Amino acid sequence: MINPYNYWGVIARYKKYLPITNRTPIITLNEGNTPLLYSEYLSNLLGKGFRVYLKYEGLNPTGSFKDRGMTVAISKALEEKAKAVICASTGNTSASASAYSAKAGIKCVVLIPEGAIALGKLSQALIHGAIVLAVRGNFDIALNLVREISAKFPITLVNSLNPYRIEGQKTASFEICDALGDAPDFQIMPVGNAGNITAYWKGYKEYKAFGKIKKLPRMLGFQAEGAAPIVKGHIIRNPQTIATAIRIGNPASWKQAELARDESGGLIDTVSDKQILDAYRLLAVKEGLFVEPASAASVAGLIKLKKIGYFGGKVQGLKGITTIVCILTGHGLKDPDRTIKTVKPPKIVQADLKAILKEINL
Ligand code: AN7
């Protein structure tokens, strides 16, 4: 039968693993089903016997992985007759919440740290008609405020503290397993508020319990050096990084991230802004993939671990081919200001054939 709504989002694909009932109105923008791309360049960098794949989450409808969680969170909010939702955000959650709320026809309120979110993300929240409040304070302060507001007033929190967000986001690990035929040996991802690492780990464990996969990956998370509370073991009051998406000093899912790390035999480490920007350019130039800086933290982490010999010595017990998946969480178009600061401007030339041919140098 032809589906009248023509949707094939993550709820339709993975309904049996999600808290969806026949009464849940499904709000979807056809999220998920993102490409898992083989990287010849990074595989060669790692050496013989390694296969590196890139999960390009920037191709979700609002340009980040947040849509996987938001389709479930907004659908459940509607089922529970919510009239409004609220979130704090470094940008992508607000973009996703405002788009899915627009589709659902419910009020959306977003609190963002003033002057600290990328232009594309701000544009999204504003065009979708959310109530956008720029708070004089950082993300952690904004998150405390929305937690308090949602506890006291009839407005549903759609940050990843909302368990439906985690449920939806775990579908990314299902897709990776479906594509590879099993879990990878390693998964590398950026860590900010730590909802996503929590979601992936939950997804892998559930897929294994369902008998869909045989092994579990080691979870390798990366925080920006100036915003690395989990690595340092304490709250960072004034986190700093050019990767604004992960500029978070007190992650909500801190404990769950540590659990994912420890249960899987993985690690959470730091990458510098320079390492992030190097990986950001590398992905664009070598892979044709435009990601936002926070997303490049996964590949920066891969390169760092390769350099310190992590895959050769420390990690034993690997036989045959070793598969590594790096999660690229958001699209590069989210943060055009950073791109323009990173690249050389176009060369200005006369509108003249000879002048142009000279530049092309064929
Ligand atoms: C591109 O939008 O926290 O560790 O408020 O946008 O699950 O927080 C975004 C986080 C990685 C980190 N990559 O994921 C928000 C927000 C990108 C992101 C992360 C974010 P979590």
Short mmCIF file of C-alpha atoms and ligand atoms in Angstrom, two decimals:
data_model
loop_
_atom_site.label_atom_id
_atom_site.label_comp_id
_atom_site.label_asym_id
_atom_site.label_seq_id
_atom_site.Cartn_x
_atom_site.Cartn_y
_atom_site.Cartn_z
CA MET A 1 0.00 0.00 0.00
CA ILE A 2 1.21 3.49 -0.74
CA ASN A 3 1.82 5.41 2.44
CA PRO A 4 -0.40 8.53 2.18
CA TYR A 5 2.12 10.60 4.10
CA ASN A 6 5.02 9.25 2.04
CA TYR A 7 7.27 9.13 5.03
CA TRP A 8 10.07 6.81 5.87
CA GLY A 9 11.62 8.53 8.84
CA VAL A 10 13.23 6.84 11.82
CA ILE A 11 9.91 6.06 13.54
CA ALA A 12 8.55 4.24 10.48
CA ARG A 13 11.78 2.28 10.06
CA TYR A 14 12.44 1.37 13.66
CA LYS A 15 9.02 1.53 15.31
CA LYS A 16 9.41 -1.81 17.02
CA TYR A 17 12.40 -0.53 18.97
CA LEU A 18 10.75 2.78 19.93
CA PRO A 19 8.12 3.80 22.51
CA ILE A 20 5.54 4.44 19.79
CA THR A 21 1.94 3.29 20.08
CA ASN A 22 -0.94 3.25 17.59
CA ARG A 23 -2.12 6.47 19.21
CA THR A 24 1.13 8.36 18.63
CA PRO A 25 0.69 11.02 15.95
CA ILE A 26 3.87 10.76 13.92
CA ILE A 27 5.56 14.08 13.25
CA THR A 28 8.38 13.49 10.79
CA LEU A 29 10.42 15.32 8.18
CA ASN A 30 11.91 12.06 6.81
CA GLU A 31 14.92 12.17 9.07
CA GLY A 32 17.54 9.41 9.27
CA ASN A 33 18.75 7.04 6.56
CA THR A 34 21.91 9.12 6.27
CA PRO A 35 24.92 7.94 4.22
CA LEU A 36 27.65 5.79 5.71
CA LEU A 37 30.58 6.67 3.47
CA TYR A 38 33.79 4.69 3.13
CA SER A 39 36.84 6.91 3.47
CA GLU A 40 39.73 5.69 1.39
CA TYR A 41 41.94 8.51 2.61
CA LEU A 42 41.43 7.83 6.33
CA SER A 43 41.55 4.06 5.85
CA ASN A 44 44.95 4.42 4.16
CA LEU A 45 46.07 6.75 6.94
CA LEU A 46 45.25 4.09 9.53
CA GLY A 47 47.01 1.43 7.48
CA LYS A 48 46.47 -2.12 6.32
CA GLY A 49 43.51 -3.92 7.82
CA PHE A 50 41.57 -0.78 8.78
CA ARG A 51 38.33 0.47 7.26
CA VAL A 52 37.13 3.92 8.22
CA TYR A 53 33.55 5.02 7.55
CA LEU A 54 31.90 8.39 7.99
CA LYS A 55 28.28 8.66 9.11
CA TYR A 56 27.13 11.94 7.56
CA GLU A 57 24.40 13.16 9.90
CA GLY A 58 24.50 16.61 8.32
CA LEU A 59 22.07 15.24 5.72
CA ASN A 60 19.17 15.13 8.17
CA PRO A 61 16.31 17.55 7.38
CA THR A 62 17.53 20.39 9.60
CA GLY A 63 21.18 19.52 9.06
CA SER A 64 22.05 17.61 12.22
CA PHE A 65 21.49 14.35 14.13
CA LYS A 66 19.09 16.12 16.49
CA ASP A 67 16.21 15.37 14.09
CA ARG A 68 16.29 11.67 15.00
CA GLY A 69 15.48 12.48 18.59
CA MET A 70 13.17 15.35 17.82
CA THR A 71 10.76 13.31 15.67
CA VAL A 72 10.15 11.05 18.69
CA ALA A 73 10.13 13.83 21.31
CA ILE A 74 7.67 16.03 19.38
CA SER A 75 5.44 13.09 18.39
CA LYS A 76 5.23 12.00 22.04
CA ALA A 77 4.66 15.59 23.21
CA LEU A 78 1.71 15.79 20.83
CA GLU A 79 0.39 12.41 22.00
CA GLU A 80 0.58 13.70 25.57
CA LYS A 81 -1.38 16.82 24.50
CA ALA A 82 1.46 19.27 25.13
CA LYS A 83 0.76 22.78 23.91
CA ALA A 84 4.34 23.96 23.99
CA VAL A 85 7.93 22.72 24.13
CA ILE A 86 11.11 24.35 25.37
CA CYS A 87 14.86 23.75 25.07
CA ALA A 88 18.21 25.35 25.70
CA SER A 89 20.62 24.97 22.85
CA THR A 90 24.03 25.62 21.38
CA GLY A 91 22.07 25.81 18.11
CA ASN A 92 21.21 22.48 16.54
CA THR A 93 18.63 21.39 19.10
CA SER A 94 16.86 24.73 18.70
CA ALA A 95 16.90 24.42 14.89
CA SER A 96 15.42 20.94 15.07
CA ALA A 97 12.88 21.69 17.82
CA SER A 98 11.59 24.73 15.97
CA ALA A 99 11.21 22.85 12.66
CA TYR A 100 9.41 19.83 14.16
CA SER A 101 7.22 22.11 16.31
CA ALA A 102 6.26 24.07 13.21
CA LYS A 103 5.24 20.82 11.53
CA ALA A 104 3.31 19.75 14.63
CA GLY A 105 1.66 23.15 15.07
CA ILE A 106 2.79 23.65 18.66
CA LYS A 107 4.54 26.52 20.35
CA CYS A 108 8.32 26.27 20.64
CA VAL A 109 10.53 28.28 22.96
CA VAL A 110 14.31 28.20 22.64
CA LEU A 111 16.94 29.70 24.92
CA ILE A 112 20.31 30.23 23.31
CA PRO A 113 23.53 31.68 24.72
CA GLU A 114 23.69 35.25 23.46
CA GLY A 115 26.12 35.76 20.59
CA ALA A 116 27.42 32.19 20.83
CA ILE A 117 25.48 30.15 18.28
CA ALA A 118 26.28 29.73 14.62
CA LEU A 119 24.45 31.89 12.07
CA GLY A 120 22.75 29.04 10.20
CA LYS A 121 21.26 27.63 13.39
CA LEU A 122 20.00 31.01 14.55
CA SER A 123 18.42 31.56 11.12
CA GLN A 124 16.62 28.24 11.38
CA ALA A 125 15.07 28.86 14.80
CA LEU A 126 13.93 32.31 13.69
CA ILE A 127 12.44 31.35 10.32
CA HIS A 128 10.43 28.46 11.80
CA GLY A 129 8.69 30.89 14.13
CA ALA A 130 10.01 29.77 17.51
CA ILE A 131 10.14 32.20 20.42
CA VAL A 132 13.91 32.71 20.45
CA LEU A 133 15.44 34.16 23.60
CA ALA A 134 19.14 35.01 23.66
CA VAL A 135 20.18 34.60 27.28
CA ARG A 136 23.00 36.62 28.82
CA GLY A 137 24.88 33.53 29.88
CA ASN A 138 26.27 30.31 28.46
CA PHE A 139 24.53 27.07 27.47
CA ASP A 140 24.80 25.53 30.94
CA ILE A 141 23.01 28.51 32.50
CA ALA A 142 20.30 28.37 29.81
CA LEU A 143 19.82 24.63 30.42
CA ASN A 144 19.32 25.19 34.15
CA LEU A 145 16.67 27.80 33.34
CA VAL A 146 14.67 25.55 30.98
CA ARG A 147 14.86 22.67 33.46
CA GLU A 148 13.33 24.91 36.11
CA ILE A 149 10.66 26.33 33.77
CA SER A 150 9.59 22.90 32.48
CA ALA A 151 9.42 21.53 36.05
CA LYS A 152 7.13 24.36 37.17
CA PHE A 153 5.00 25.12 34.12
CA PRO A 154 3.05 23.10 31.51
CA ILE A 155 5.74 23.11 28.87
CA THR A 156 7.62 20.00 27.72
CA LEU A 157 11.42 19.93 27.85
CA VAL A 158 12.92 18.65 24.57
CA ASN A 159 16.58 18.68 25.52
CA SER A 160 18.19 15.24 25.65
CA LEU A 161 17.12 14.97 29.31
CA ASN A 162 13.82 14.03 27.65
CA PRO A 163 14.17 10.23 27.27
CA TYR A 164 12.32 10.25 23.92
CA ARG A 165 15.21 12.23 22.44
CA ILE A 166 17.63 9.45 23.38
CA GLU A 167 15.22 6.84 22.01
CA GLY A 168 15.12 8.51 18.61
CA GLN A 169 18.83 9.19 18.43
CA LYS A 170 19.72 5.55 19.08
CA THR A 171 18.39 4.74 15.58
CA ALA A 172 21.69 6.01 14.14
CA SER A 173 23.48 3.03 15.66
CA PHE A 174 20.86 0.71 14.14
CA GLU A 175 21.53 2.20 10.70
CA ILE A 176 25.28 1.70 11.08
CA CYS A 177 24.79 -1.95 12.08
CA ASP A 178 22.29 -2.53 9.25
CA ALA A 179 24.81 -1.11 6.76
CA LEU A 180 27.88 -2.98 8.08
CA GLY A 181 26.16 -6.23 9.03
CA ASP A 182 27.48 -5.88 12.58
CA ALA A 183 28.64 -3.13 14.94
CA PRO A 184 31.95 -1.47 14.08
CA ASP A 185 34.97 -2.15 16.29
CA PHE A 186 35.26 1.54 17.20
CA GLN A 187 32.89 4.47 17.05
CA ILE A 188 34.30 7.97 17.35
CA MET A 189 32.10 11.01 18.06
CA PRO A 190 32.07 14.51 19.51
CA VAL A 191 30.72 14.88 23.05
CA GLY A 192 28.94 18.01 24.28
CA ASN A 193 25.90 17.57 26.48
CA ALA A 194 26.56 13.82 26.10
CA GLY A 195 23.07 12.80 24.99
CA ASN A 196 24.28 11.38 21.70
CA ILE A 197 26.96 9.06 23.10
CA THR A 198 24.32 7.86 25.57
CA ALA A 199 21.88 7.21 22.72
CA TYR A 200 24.35 5.35 20.48
CA TRP A 201 25.49 3.10 23.31
CA LYS A 202 21.88 2.30 24.25
CA GLY A 203 21.16 1.49 20.60
CA TYR A 204 24.12 -0.86 20.21
CA LYS A 205 23.29 -2.71 23.42
CA GLU A 206 19.66 -3.12 22.41
CA TYR A 207 20.52 -4.35 18.92
CA LYS A 208 22.82 -6.93 20.47
CA ALA A 209 20.10 -8.04 22.90
CA PHE A 210 17.75 -8.44 19.91
CA GLY A 211 20.35 -10.66 18.24
CA LYS A 212 20.83 -8.24 15.33
CA ILE A 213 24.59 -7.87 15.94
CA LYS A 214 27.30 -10.04 17.50
CA LYS A 215 29.72 -7.50 18.96
CA LEU A 216 29.67 -4.07 20.59
CA PRO A 217 31.93 -1.18 19.58
CA ARG A 218 34.38 0.62 21.79
CA MET A 219 32.98 4.12 22.25
CA LEU A 220 35.54 6.88 21.73
CA GLY A 221 34.31 10.38 22.57
CA PHE A 222 36.05 13.71 22.01
CA GLN A 223 35.53 17.02 23.75
CA ALA A 224 37.13 20.32 22.76
CA GLU A 225 40.16 21.07 24.93
CA GLY A 226 38.62 24.25 26.38
CA ALA A 227 35.27 22.56 27.05
CA ALA A 228 36.22 19.15 28.40
CA PRO A 229 34.51 18.64 31.77
CA ILE A 230 34.29 14.85 31.45
CA VAL A 231 37.98 14.51 30.60
CA LYS A 232 39.08 16.91 33.33
CA GLY A 233 36.67 15.48 35.87
CA HIS A 234 35.07 18.76 36.92
CA ILE A 235 32.57 21.36 35.72
CA ILE A 236 34.07 24.02 33.42
CA ARG A 237 32.52 27.36 34.39
CA ASN A 238 33.52 29.23 31.27
CA PRO A 239 33.96 26.72 28.44
CA GLN A 240 35.68 27.98 25.29
CA THR A 241 36.03 26.50 21.79
CA ILE A 242 35.44 27.52 18.20
CA ALA A 243 33.21 24.42 17.98
CA THR A 244 30.24 26.28 19.49
CA ALA A 245 27.97 23.21 19.29
CA ILE A 246 30.01 21.48 21.98
CA ARG A 247 30.83 24.54 24.09
CA ILE A 248 29.34 22.92 27.19
CA GLY A 249 30.84 22.88 30.68
CA ASN A 250 28.38 20.74 32.64
CA PRO A 251 26.88 18.00 30.43
CA ALA A 252 23.44 16.74 31.39
CA SER A 253 24.28 13.11 30.56
CA TRP A 254 27.74 13.16 32.16
CA LYS A 255 27.29 9.90 34.09
CA GLN A 256 25.80 8.04 31.11
CA ALA A 257 28.73 9.12 28.94
CA GLU A 258 31.16 7.71 31.50
CA LEU A 259 29.13 4.51 31.57
CA ALA A 260 29.25 4.19 27.76
CA ARG A 261 33.00 4.77 27.88
CA ASP A 262 33.64 2.26 30.67
CA GLU A 263 31.21 -0.48 29.67
CA SER A 264 32.53 -0.44 26.10
CA GLY A 265 36.22 -0.27 27.03
CA GLY A 266 36.51 3.06 25.22
CA LEU A 267 37.74 6.50 26.17
CA ILE A 268 36.81 10.17 26.26
CA ASP A 269 39.67 12.50 25.36
CA THR A 270 40.27 16.04 24.11
CA VAL A 271 41.15 17.63 20.78
CA SER A 272 42.39 21.20 20.38
CA ASP A 273 40.65 23.81 18.25
CA LYS A 274 43.57 23.56 15.84
CA GLN A 275 43.15 19.80 15.52
CA ILE A 276 39.41 20.32 14.98
CA LEU A 277 39.99 22.89 12.22
CA ASP A 278 42.62 20.72 10.52
CA ALA A 279 40.15 17.82 10.40
CA TYR A 280 37.38 20.22 9.25
CA ARG A 281 39.49 21.23 6.24
CA LEU A 282 40.67 17.68 5.60
CA LEU A 283 37.09 16.39 5.36
CA ALA A 284 36.19 19.14 2.91
CA VAL A 285 39.30 18.79 0.75
CA LYS A 286 39.85 15.01 0.79
CA GLU A 287 36.33 13.67 1.19
CA GLY A 288 34.08 16.35 -0.31
CA LEU A 289 32.25 16.54 3.01
CA PHE A 290 31.32 19.86 4.53
CA VAL A 291 30.71 19.50 8.26
CA GLU A 292 30.50 21.94 11.11
CA PRO A 293 33.55 22.26 13.39
CA ALA A 294 32.09 20.19 16.28
CA SER A 295 31.57 17.28 13.88
CA ALA A 296 35.19 17.38 12.79
CA ALA A 297 36.17 16.57 16.40
CA SER A 298 35.53 12.89 15.64
CA VAL A 299 38.03 12.78 12.78
CA ALA A 300 40.44 14.99 14.75
CA GLY A 301 40.18 12.37 17.49
CA LEU A 302 40.83 9.54 15.05
CA ILE A 303 43.98 11.24 13.78
CA LYS A 304 45.15 11.98 17.33
CA LEU A 305 44.66 8.35 18.40
CA LYS A 306 46.47 7.08 15.31
CA LYS A 307 49.40 9.39 16.06
CA ILE A 308 49.77 8.17 19.64
CA GLY A 309 49.65 4.55 18.49
CA TYR A 310 46.33 3.72 20.14
CA PHE A 311 45.17 1.37 17.41
CA GLY A 312 48.47 -0.45 17.21
CA GLY A 313 49.50 -1.15 20.76
CA LYS A 314 47.00 -0.35 23.45
CA VAL A 315 44.01 -1.99 21.92
CA GLN A 316 44.57 -5.70 21.72
CA GLY A 317 42.44 -8.62 20.69
CA LEU A 318 41.56 -7.36 17.22
CA LYS A 319 41.60 -9.91 14.43
CA GLY A 320 41.04 -9.44 10.72
CA ILE A 321 39.60 -6.18 9.45
CA THR A 322 39.08 -3.40 11.98
CA THR A 323 36.15 -1.11 11.26
CA ILE A 324 35.95 2.42 12.60
CA VAL A 325 32.96 4.73 12.22
CA CYS A 326 33.33 8.48 12.76
CA ILE A 327 30.08 10.36 13.36
CA LEU A 328 29.80 13.65 11.48
CA THR A 329 27.01 15.22 13.51
CA GLY A 330 26.15 18.43 11.64
CA HIS A 331 26.36 20.16 8.26
CA GLY A 332 29.04 22.71 7.41
CA LEU A 333 26.46 25.23 6.17
CA LYS A 334 25.39 25.71 9.79
CA ASP A 335 28.41 27.88 10.53
CA PRO A 336 29.39 29.91 7.45
CA ASP A 337 31.20 32.51 9.57
CA ARG A 338 33.71 29.90 10.69
CA THR A 339 34.25 28.74 7.12
CA ILE A 340 34.96 32.22 5.86
CA LYS A 341 37.42 32.78 8.72
CA THR A 342 39.16 29.50 7.82
CA VAL A 343 39.60 29.79 4.05
CA LYS A 344 41.27 32.27 1.72
CA PRO A 345 38.81 34.71 0.09
CA PRO A 346 38.25 34.39 -3.67
CA LYS A 347 40.78 36.14 -5.84
CA ILE A 348 39.35 39.16 -7.60
CA VAL A 349 40.09 39.27 -11.32
CA GLN A 350 39.27 41.49 -14.28
CA ALA A 351 36.33 40.35 -16.45
CA ASP A 352 38.85 39.40 -19.05
CA LEU A 353 39.58 36.03 -20.67
CA LYS A 354 43.35 36.41 -20.56
CA ALA A 355 43.42 37.34 -16.88
CA ILE A 356 41.20 34.37 -15.99
CA LEU A 357 43.19 31.88 -18.08
CA LYS A 358 46.35 33.07 -16.35
CA GLU A 359 44.84 32.21 -12.96
CA ILE A 360 43.57 28.79 -14.07
CA ASN A 361 47.02 27.91 -15.39
CA LEU A 362 45.97 24.90 -17.49
C1 AN7 B 1 26.91 19.26 15.59
O1 AN7 B 1 22.17 21.83 19.96
O2 AN7 B 1 23.92 20.47 22.58
O3 AN7 B 1 26.92 15.30 23.23
O4 AN7 B 1 22.06 22.33 22.07
O5 AN7 B 1 25.21 20.23 17.63
O6 AN7 B 1 24.59 14.91 22.42
O7 AN7 B 1 25.31 17.18 23.17
C2 AN7 B 1 24.40 20.22 20.29
C3 AN7 B 1 25.34 19.27 20.38
C4 AN7 B 1 27.85 17.29 18.51
C5 AN7 B 1 27.18 17.12 20.85
N1 AN7 B 1 27.79 17.78 17.29
O8 AN7 B 1 26.16 16.18 21.08
C6 AN7 B 1 22.55 21.68 21.12
C7 AN7 B 1 23.66 20.74 21.42
C8 AN7 B 1 26.92 18.77 16.98
C9 AN7 B 1 26.06 19.26 17.97
C10 AN7 B 1 27.04 17.74 19.52
C11 AN7 B 1 26.14 18.76 19.28
P1 AN7 B 1 25.71 15.86 22.56
#
